PDB file of C-alpha atoms in Angstrom:
ATOM      1  CA  UNK A 114      13.013 -16.089  21.235  1.00  0.00           C
ATOM      2  CA  UNK A 115      16.699 -14.584  22.882  1.00  0.00           C
ATOM      3  CA  UNK A 116      18.125 -13.743  20.085  1.00  0.00           C
ATOM      4  CA  UNK A 117      14.747 -11.374  19.651  1.00  0.00           C
ATOM      5  CA  UNK A 118      15.305 -10.143  22.425  1.00  0.00           C
ATOM      6  CA  UNK A 119      18.498  -9.482  21.890  1.00  0.00           C
ATOM      7  CA  UNK A 120      18.046  -7.601  18.780  1.00  0.00           C
ATOM      8  CA  UNK A 121      14.435  -5.323  20.447  1.00  0.00           C
ATOM      9  CA  UNK A 122      17.202  -4.228  23.645  1.00  0.00           C
ATOM     10  CA  UNK A 123      19.652  -2.718  19.868  1.00  0.00           C
ATOM     11  CA  UNK A 124      16.138  -1.044  18.846  1.00  0.00           C
ATOM     12  CA  UNK A 125      15.577   0.022  21.592  1.00  0.00           C
ATOM     13  CA  UNK A 126      20.012   1.869  21.865  1.00  0.00           C
ATOM     14  CA  UNK A 127      19.529   2.948  18.106  1.00  0.00           C
ATOM     15  CA  UNK A 128      16.600   4.921  18.991  1.00  0.00           C
ATOM     16  CA  UNK A 129      18.044   6.616  22.063  1.00  0.00           C
ATOM     17  CA  UNK A 130      20.368   7.338  20.213  1.00  0.00           C
ATOM     18  CA  UNK A 131      18.609   9.152  17.213  1.00  0.00           C
ATOM     19  CA  UNK A 132      16.813  11.040  19.936  1.00  0.00           C
ATOM     20  CA  UNK A 133      19.591  11.678  20.623  1.00  0.00           C
ATOM     21  CA  UNK A 134      21.513  13.246  17.859  1.00  0.00           C
ATOM     22  CA  UNK A 135      17.798  14.857  16.920  1.00  0.00           C
ATOM     23  CA  UNK A 136      17.818  17.037  20.545  1.00  0.00           C
ATOM     24  CA  UNK A 137      21.149  17.863  21.156  1.00  0.00           C
ATOM     25  CA  UNK A 138      23.516  17.148  18.282  1.00  0.00           C
ATOM     26  CA  UNK A 139      21.377  18.828  14.594  1.00  0.00           C
ATOM     27  CA  UNK A 140      21.404  22.234  14.522  1.00  0.00           C
ATOM     28  CA  UNK A 141      18.384  24.002  15.395  1.00  0.00           C
ATOM     29  CA  UNK A 142      16.714  25.548  12.397  1.00  0.00           C
ATOM     30  CA  UNK A 143      17.952  29.599  12.225  1.00  0.00           C
ATOM     31  CA  UNK A 144      13.684  30.177  10.224  1.00  0.00           C
ATOM     32  CA  UNK A 145      12.311  27.258  12.194  1.00  0.00           C
ATOM     33  CA  UNK A 146      13.000  27.378  15.392  1.00  0.00           C
ATOM     34  CA  UNK A 147      13.006  23.711  17.382  1.00  0.00           C
ATOM     35  CA  UNK A 148       9.516  22.731  15.652  1.00  0.00           C
ATOM     36  CA  UNK A 149      11.876  22.246  12.551  1.00  0.00           C
ATOM     37  CA  UNK A 150      13.626  18.397  14.880  1.00  0.00           C
ATOM     38  CA  UNK A 151      10.232  16.806  14.203  1.00  0.00           C
ATOM     39  CA  UNK A 152      12.062  16.222  11.038  1.00  0.00           C
ATOM     40  CA  UNK A 153      13.573  13.369  12.662  1.00  0.00           C
ATOM     41  CA  UNK A 154      10.998  11.399  13.099  1.00  0.00           C
ATOM     42  CA  UNK A 155       8.880  12.420  10.590  1.00  0.00           C
ATOM     43  CA  UNK A 156      10.643  11.477   7.617  1.00  0.00           C
ATOM     44  CA  UNK A 157      11.779   8.809   8.789  1.00  0.00           C
ATOM     45  CA  UNK A 158       8.337   7.566   9.248  1.00  0.00           C
ATOM     46  CA  UNK A 159       6.712   8.421   6.094  1.00  0.00           C
ATOM     47  CA  UNK A 160      10.312   6.600   4.263  1.00  0.00           C
ATOM     48  CA  UNK A 161       9.993   3.250   6.539  1.00  0.00           C
ATOM     49  CA  UNK A 162       6.074   3.156   5.362  1.00  0.00           C
ATOM     50  CA  UNK A 163       7.674   3.897   1.973  1.00  0.00           C
ATOM     51  CA  UNK A 164       9.914   0.324   2.160  1.00  0.00           C
ATOM     52  CA  UNK A 165       7.259  -1.407   4.678  1.00  0.00           C
ATOM     53  CA  UNK A 166       4.439  -1.313   2.054  1.00  0.00           C
ATOM     54  CA  UNK A 167       7.514  -2.608  -1.208  1.00  0.00           C
ATOM     55  CA  UNK A 168       7.893  -5.715   0.832  1.00  0.00           C
ATOM     56  CA  UNK A 169       4.776  -5.793   0.832  1.00  0.00           C
ATOM     57  CA  UNK A 170       4.566  -5.601  -2.765  1.00  0.00           C
ATOM     58  CA  UNK A 171       6.929  -8.310  -3.783  1.00  0.00           C
ATOM     59  CA  UNK A 172       5.276 -10.445  -0.841  1.00  0.00           C
ATOM     60  CA  UNK A 173       1.986  -9.639  -2.465  1.00  0.00           C
ATOM     61  CA  UNK A 174       3.456 -10.629  -6.277  1.00  0.00           C
ATOM     62  CA  UNK A 175       5.237 -13.649  -5.026  1.00  0.00           C
ATOM     63  CA  UNK A 176       2.179 -15.364  -4.165  1.00  0.00           C
ATOM     64  CA  UNK A 177       0.321 -15.068  -6.242  1.00  0.00           C
ATOM     65  CA  UNK A 178       3.534 -16.765  -8.784  1.00  0.00           C
ATOM     66  CA  UNK A 179       4.408 -19.033  -5.339  1.00  0.00           C
ATOM     67  CA  UNK A 180       0.812 -19.344  -3.941  1.00  0.00           C
ATOM     68  CA  UNK A 181       3.475 -20.442  -0.840  1.00  0.00           C
ATOM     69  CA  UNK A 182       1.100 -19.131   2.283  1.00  0.00           C
ATOM     70  CA  UNK A 183       4.857 -18.123   3.659  1.00  0.00           C
ATOM     71  CA  UNK A 184       4.099 -15.037   1.568  1.00  0.00           C
ATOM     72  CA  UNK A 185       1.046 -14.276   2.674  1.00  0.00           C
ATOM     73  CA  UNK A 186       1.456 -14.231   6.425  1.00  0.00           C
ATOM     74  CA  UNK A 187       5.054 -11.916   5.268  1.00  0.00           C
ATOM     75  CA  UNK A 188       2.373  -9.702   3.661  1.00  0.00           C
ATOM     76  CA  UNK A 189       0.027  -8.983   5.702  1.00  0.00           C
ATOM     77  CA  UNK A 190       2.975  -7.924   8.741  1.00  0.00           C
ATOM     78  CA  UNK A 191       3.877  -5.926   5.884  1.00  0.00           C
ATOM     79  CA  UNK A 192       0.910  -4.497   5.040  1.00  0.00           C
ATOM     80  CA  UNK A 193      -0.372  -3.190   8.997  1.00  0.00           C
ATOM     81  CA  UNK A 194       3.965  -2.090   9.841  1.00  0.00           C
ATOM     82  CA  UNK A 195       3.738   0.059   7.431  1.00  0.00           C
ATOM     83  CA  UNK A 196      -0.081   0.729   8.416  1.00  0.00           C
ATOM     84  CA  UNK A 197       1.462   1.828  11.620  1.00  0.00           C
ATOM     85  CA  UNK A 198       4.533   4.220  10.236  1.00  0.00           C
ATOM     86  CA  UNK A 199       2.297   6.532   7.586  1.00  0.00           C
ATOM     87  CA  UNK A 200      -0.059   7.132  10.215  1.00  0.00           C
ATOM     88  CA  UNK A 201       2.870   8.472  12.993  1.00  0.00           C
ATOM     89  CA  UNK A 202       4.041  10.141   9.470  1.00  0.00           C
ATOM     90  CA  UNK A 203       0.089  11.902   8.893  1.00  0.00           C
ATOM     91  CA  UNK A 204       0.534  12.502  12.797  1.00  0.00           C
ATOM     92  CA  UNK A 205       3.767  14.577  12.373  1.00  0.00           C
ATOM     93  CA  UNK A 206       3.264  16.264   9.521  1.00  0.00           C
ATOM     94  CA  UNK A 207       0.593  17.962  10.361  1.00  0.00           C
ATOM     95  CA  UNK A 208       2.104  19.114  14.034  1.00  0.00           C
ATOM     96  CA  UNK A 209       4.922  20.157  12.373  1.00  0.00           C
ATOM     97  CA  UNK A 210       2.493  21.630   9.603  1.00  0.00           C
ATOM     98  CA  UNK A 211       0.362  24.535  11.344  1.00  0.00           C
ATOM     99  CA  UNK A 212       3.714  26.569  13.177  1.00  0.00           C
ATOM    100  CA  UNK A 213       4.874  25.667   9.557  1.00  0.00           C
ATOM    101  CA  UNK A 214       1.904  26.795   7.377  1.00  0.00           C
ATOM    102  CA  UNK A 215      -0.335  28.300   9.323  1.00  0.00           C
ATOM    103  CA  UNK A 216      -3.210  25.408   8.847  1.00  0.00           C
ATOM    104  CA  UNK A 217      -2.536  21.636   9.771  1.00  0.00           C
ATOM    105  CA  UNK A 218      -3.945  19.885   6.755  1.00  0.00           C
ATOM    106  CA  UNK A 219      -4.152  21.164   2.454  1.00  0.00           C
ATOM    107  CA  UNK A 220      -4.694  18.950  -0.304  1.00  0.00           C
ATOM    108  CA  UNK A 221      -1.456  18.816  -1.781  1.00  0.00           C
ATOM    109  CA  UNK A 222      -1.210  16.025  -4.064  1.00  0.00           C
ATOM    110  CA  UNK A 223       1.984  15.158  -1.647  1.00  0.00           C
ATOM    111  CA  UNK A 224      -0.510  15.216   2.024  1.00  0.00           C
ATOM    112  CA  UNK A 225      -3.788  13.586  -0.485  1.00  0.00           C
ATOM    113  CA  UNK A 226      -1.903  10.942  -2.221  1.00  0.00           C
ATOM    114  CA  UNK A 227      -1.030   9.933   1.086  1.00  0.00           C
ATOM    115  CA  UNK A 228      -3.674   9.898   2.203  1.00  0.00           C
ATOM    116  CA  UNK A 229      -5.403   7.641  -0.600  1.00  0.00           C
ATOM    117  CA  UNK A 230      -2.431   5.558   0.353  1.00  0.00           C
ATOM    118  CA  UNK A 231      -3.075   4.816   4.033  1.00  0.00           C
ATOM    119  CA  UNK A 232      -6.808   4.300   3.136  1.00  0.00           C
ATOM    120  CA  UNK A 233      -5.824   1.488   0.823  1.00  0.00           C
ATOM    121  CA  UNK A 234      -3.286  -0.109   3.142  1.00  0.00           C
ATOM    122  CA  UNK A 235      -6.271  -0.460   5.377  1.00  0.00           C
ATOM    123  CA  UNK A 236      -9.310  -1.999   2.748  1.00  0.00           C
ATOM    124  CA  UNK A 237      -6.133  -4.676   1.725  1.00  0.00           C
ATOM    125  CA  UNK A 238      -6.404  -5.577   5.686  1.00  0.00           C
ATOM    126  CA  UNK A 239     -10.210  -5.225   5.998  1.00  0.00           C
ATOM    127  CA  UNK A 240     -10.666  -7.072   2.402  1.00  0.00           C
ATOM    128  CA  UNK A 241      -8.663 -10.068   4.378  1.00  0.00           C
ATOM    129  CA  UNK A 242     -11.915 -10.197   7.409  1.00  0.00           C
ATOM    130  CA  UNK A 243     -14.457 -10.680   4.916  1.00  0.00           C
ATOM    131  CA  UNK A 244     -12.848 -13.653   2.743  1.00  0.00           C
ATOM    132  CA  UNK A 245     -12.958 -17.133   5.391  1.00  0.00           C
ATOM    133  CA  UNK A 246     -11.590 -19.478   3.277  1.00  0.00           C
ATOM    134  CA  UNK A 247      -7.982 -18.948   4.143  1.00  0.00           C
ATOM    135  CA  UNK A 248      -6.292 -19.402  -0.146  1.00  0.00           C
ATOM    136  CA  UNK A 249      -8.927 -16.940  -2.076  1.00  0.00           C
ATOM    137  CA  UNK A 250      -8.205 -14.535   1.196  1.00  0.00           C
ATOM    138  CA  UNK A 251      -4.492 -14.883   0.264  1.00  0.00           C
ATOM    139  CA  UNK A 252      -4.807 -14.910  -3.196  1.00  0.00           C
ATOM    140  CA  UNK A 253      -7.601 -11.754  -3.625  1.00  0.00           C
ATOM    141  CA  UNK A 254      -5.683  -9.669  -1.255  1.00  0.00           C
ATOM    142  CA  UNK A 255      -2.077 -10.571  -2.910  1.00  0.00           C
ATOM    143  CA  UNK A 256      -4.093  -8.621  -6.321  1.00  0.00           C
ATOM    144  CA  UNK A 257      -5.499  -5.972  -3.989  1.00  0.00           C
ATOM    145  CA  UNK A 258      -1.603  -5.195  -2.657  1.00  0.00           C
ATOM    146  CA  UNK A 259      -0.268  -5.282  -5.961  1.00  0.00           C
ATOM    147  CA  UNK A 260      -3.281  -2.342  -6.704  1.00  0.00           C
ATOM    148  CA  UNK A 261      -2.555  -0.382  -4.294  1.00  0.00           C
ATOM    149  CA  UNK A 262       1.255  -0.355  -4.555  1.00  0.00           C
ATOM    150  CA  UNK A 263       0.616   1.403  -7.609  1.00  0.00           C
ATOM    151  CA  UNK A 264       0.070   5.279  -4.738  1.00  0.00           C
ATOM    152  CA  UNK A 265       3.773   4.582  -3.921  1.00  0.00           C
ATOM    153  CA  UNK A 266       5.862   5.862  -6.689  1.00  0.00           C
ATOM    154  CA  UNK A 267       2.639   8.433  -6.799  1.00  0.00           C
ATOM    155  CA  UNK A 268       3.615   9.258  -3.166  1.00  0.00           C
ATOM    156  CA  UNK A 269       7.142   9.490  -4.163  1.00  0.00           C
ATOM    157  CA  UNK A 270       7.896  11.395  -7.083  1.00  0.00           C
ATOM    158  CA  UNK A 271       4.916  13.333  -6.314  1.00  0.00           C
ATOM    159  CA  UNK A 272       6.371  17.045  -4.558  1.00  0.00           C
ATOM    160  CA  UNK A 273       8.813  15.825  -7.839  1.00  0.00           C
ATOM    161  CA  UNK A 274       6.563  15.642 -10.034  1.00  0.00           C
ATOM    162  CA  UNK A 275       3.756  18.488  -8.583  1.00  0.00           C
ATOM    163  CA  UNK A 276       4.316  22.365  -7.385  1.00  0.00           C
ATOM    164  CA  UNK A 277       3.005  21.081  -3.625  1.00  0.00           C
ATOM    165  CA  UNK A 278       2.335  22.853  -0.284  1.00  0.00           C
ATOM    166  CA  UNK A 279       5.481  20.838   0.410  1.00  0.00           C
ATOM    167  CA  UNK A 280       8.699  21.559   1.021  1.00  0.00           C
ATOM    168  CA  UNK A 281      10.853  20.107  -2.307  1.00  0.00           C
ATOM    169  CA  UNK A 282      12.777  17.076  -1.914  1.00  0.00           C
ATOM    170  CA  UNK A 283      16.336  18.316   0.058  1.00  0.00           C
ATOM    171  CA  UNK A 284      17.225  14.492  -0.398  1.00  0.00           C
ATOM    172  CA  UNK A 285      18.322  13.028  -4.286  1.00  0.00           C
ATOM    173  CA  UNK A 286      16.618  16.835  -4.562  1.00  0.00           C
ATOM    174  CA  UNK A 287      17.661  19.149  -7.674  1.00  0.00           C
ATOM    175  CA  UNK A 288      20.891  21.930  -7.233  1.00  0.00           C
ATOM    176  CA  UNK A 289      20.860  23.906  -3.989  1.00  0.00           C
ATOM    177  CA  UNK A 290      18.166  21.723  -2.400  1.00  0.00           C
ATOM    178  CA  UNK A 291      20.498  19.469  -0.058  1.00  0.00           C
ATOM    179  CA  UNK A 292      19.831  20.078   3.734  1.00  0.00           C
ATOM    180  CA  UNK A 293      22.991  21.257   5.904  1.00  0.00           C
ATOM    181  CA  UNK A 294      25.363  18.696   6.787  1.00  0.00           C
ATOM    182  CA  UNK A 295      25.184  17.184   9.380  1.00  0.00           C
ATOM    183  CA  UNK A 296      20.941  17.184   9.879  1.00  0.00           C
ATOM    184  CA  UNK A 297      21.492  15.141   6.266  1.00  0.00           C
ATOM    185  CA  UNK A 298      23.391  12.786   8.368  1.00  0.00           C
ATOM    186  CA  UNK A 299      21.672  12.925  11.435  1.00  0.00           C
ATOM    187  CA  UNK A 300      18.343  11.941   9.749  1.00  0.00           C
ATOM    188  CA  UNK A 301      20.078   9.328   7.504  1.00  0.00           C
ATOM    189  CA  UNK A 302      20.978   8.229  11.141  1.00  0.00           C
ATOM    190  CA  UNK A 303      17.790   8.440  12.749  1.00  0.00           C
ATOM    191  CA  UNK A 304      16.179   6.550   9.517  1.00  0.00           C
ATOM    192  CA  UNK A 305      17.908   3.933  11.220  1.00  0.00           C
ATOM    193  CA  UNK A 306      16.507   2.646  13.834  1.00  0.00           C
ATOM    194  CA  UNK A 307      13.373   2.954  12.221  1.00  0.00           C
ATOM    195  CA  UNK A 308      14.328   0.701   9.833  1.00  0.00           C
ATOM    196  CA  UNK A 309      15.586  -2.392  12.773  1.00  0.00           C
ATOM    197  CA  UNK A 310      11.629  -1.479  13.931  1.00  0.00           C
ATOM    198  CA  UNK A 311      10.498  -2.779  11.234  1.00  0.00           C
ATOM    199  CA  UNK A 312      12.208  -5.894  10.348  1.00  0.00           C
ATOM    200  CA  UNK A 313      11.347  -5.638  14.209  1.00  0.00           C
ATOM    201  CA  UNK A 314       7.447  -5.529  14.483  1.00  0.00           C
ATOM    202  CA  UNK A 315       7.247  -7.558  10.864  1.00  0.00           C
ATOM    203  CA  UNK A 316       8.971 -10.884  11.815  1.00  0.00           C
ATOM    204  CA  UNK A 317       6.760 -10.320  15.523  1.00  0.00           C
ATOM    205  CA  UNK A 318       4.068  -9.839  13.011  1.00  0.00           C
ATOM    206  CA  UNK A 319       5.150 -12.584  11.202  1.00  0.00           C
ATOM    207  CA  UNK A 320       5.713 -15.242  13.151  1.00  0.00           C
ATOM    208  CA  UNK A 321       2.088 -14.176  14.583  1.00  0.00           C
ATOM    209  CA  UNK A 322       0.454 -15.037  11.425  1.00  0.00           C
ATOM    210  CA  UNK A 323       1.870 -18.086  10.972  1.00  0.00           C
ATOM    211  CA  UNK A 324       1.277 -19.631  13.895  1.00  0.00           C
ATOM    212  CA  UNK A 325      -2.302 -18.838  12.877  1.00  0.00           C
ATOM    213  CA  UNK A 326      -1.914 -20.326  10.187  1.00  0.00           C
ATOM    214  CA  UNK A 327      -0.828 -23.409  11.145  1.00  0.00           C
ATOM    215  CA  UNK A 328      -3.880 -23.398  13.098  1.00  0.00           C
ATOM    216  CA  UNK A 329      -6.324 -23.488  10.653  1.00  0.00           C
ATOM    217  CA  UNK A 330      -4.477 -25.429   9.034  1.00  0.00           C
ATOM    218  CA  UNK A 331      -5.480 -28.387  12.074  1.00  0.00           C
ATOM    219  CA  UNK A 332      -9.128 -26.792  12.159  1.00  0.00           C
ATOM    220  CA  UNK A 333      -9.435 -28.356   8.581  1.00  0.00           C
ATOM    221  CA  UNK A 334      -8.153 -30.831   8.918  1.00  0.00           C
ATOM    222  CA  UNK A 335     -10.169 -31.053  11.926  1.00  0.00           C
ATOM    223  CA  UNK A 336     -13.114 -31.024   9.772  1.00  0.00           C
ATOM    224  CA  UNK A 337     -12.419 -32.742   7.121  1.00  0.00           C
ATOM    225  CA  UNK A 338     -11.500 -36.175   9.251  1.00  0.00           C
TER     226      UNK A 338
END
């Protein structure tokens, strides 16, 4: 617990440093003005959500292959954390879009695929509440989680494969698609505390799920006796 508390303090310090860099170090965009600074929250949340879902996918595949409940615990933990970051992405996106596009939401490929991704992982968590038997719940949710992950590469590649209202990629994009070097550095730095927060939340959620799993095992043993 002491190590976790220290790690939490480090995460808070990193987030404070990232906020300072986003507001006071990164230059103001000449076309969008101050509103563009939401990029330092919106993009790291979006990317961290996808990383979380990748962890969920790996855990789901590992559970199907090994049937170890610890992989199930990691899978549900990663799914919940991914939903938190994807929800933040879906909230900050329209806030940014309204003054820049003149509309909060448009059903283009990037936005639609992200909304579908959010719904898929909500369904993943809802499915787990409908099945009481732990092993069956873990297997069915793992299989559904593997299916749900198909949308992750679609979200990532949507602005590369189709013309969308959403800006074309500025990171790993084509020629002349890069950000101002200082903005890029600040953006990358802002991603670091989000990843650290992801690890912290996932660790805490995993511990909770592990305790729940132990409780279910004791309960089943007492009922069998």
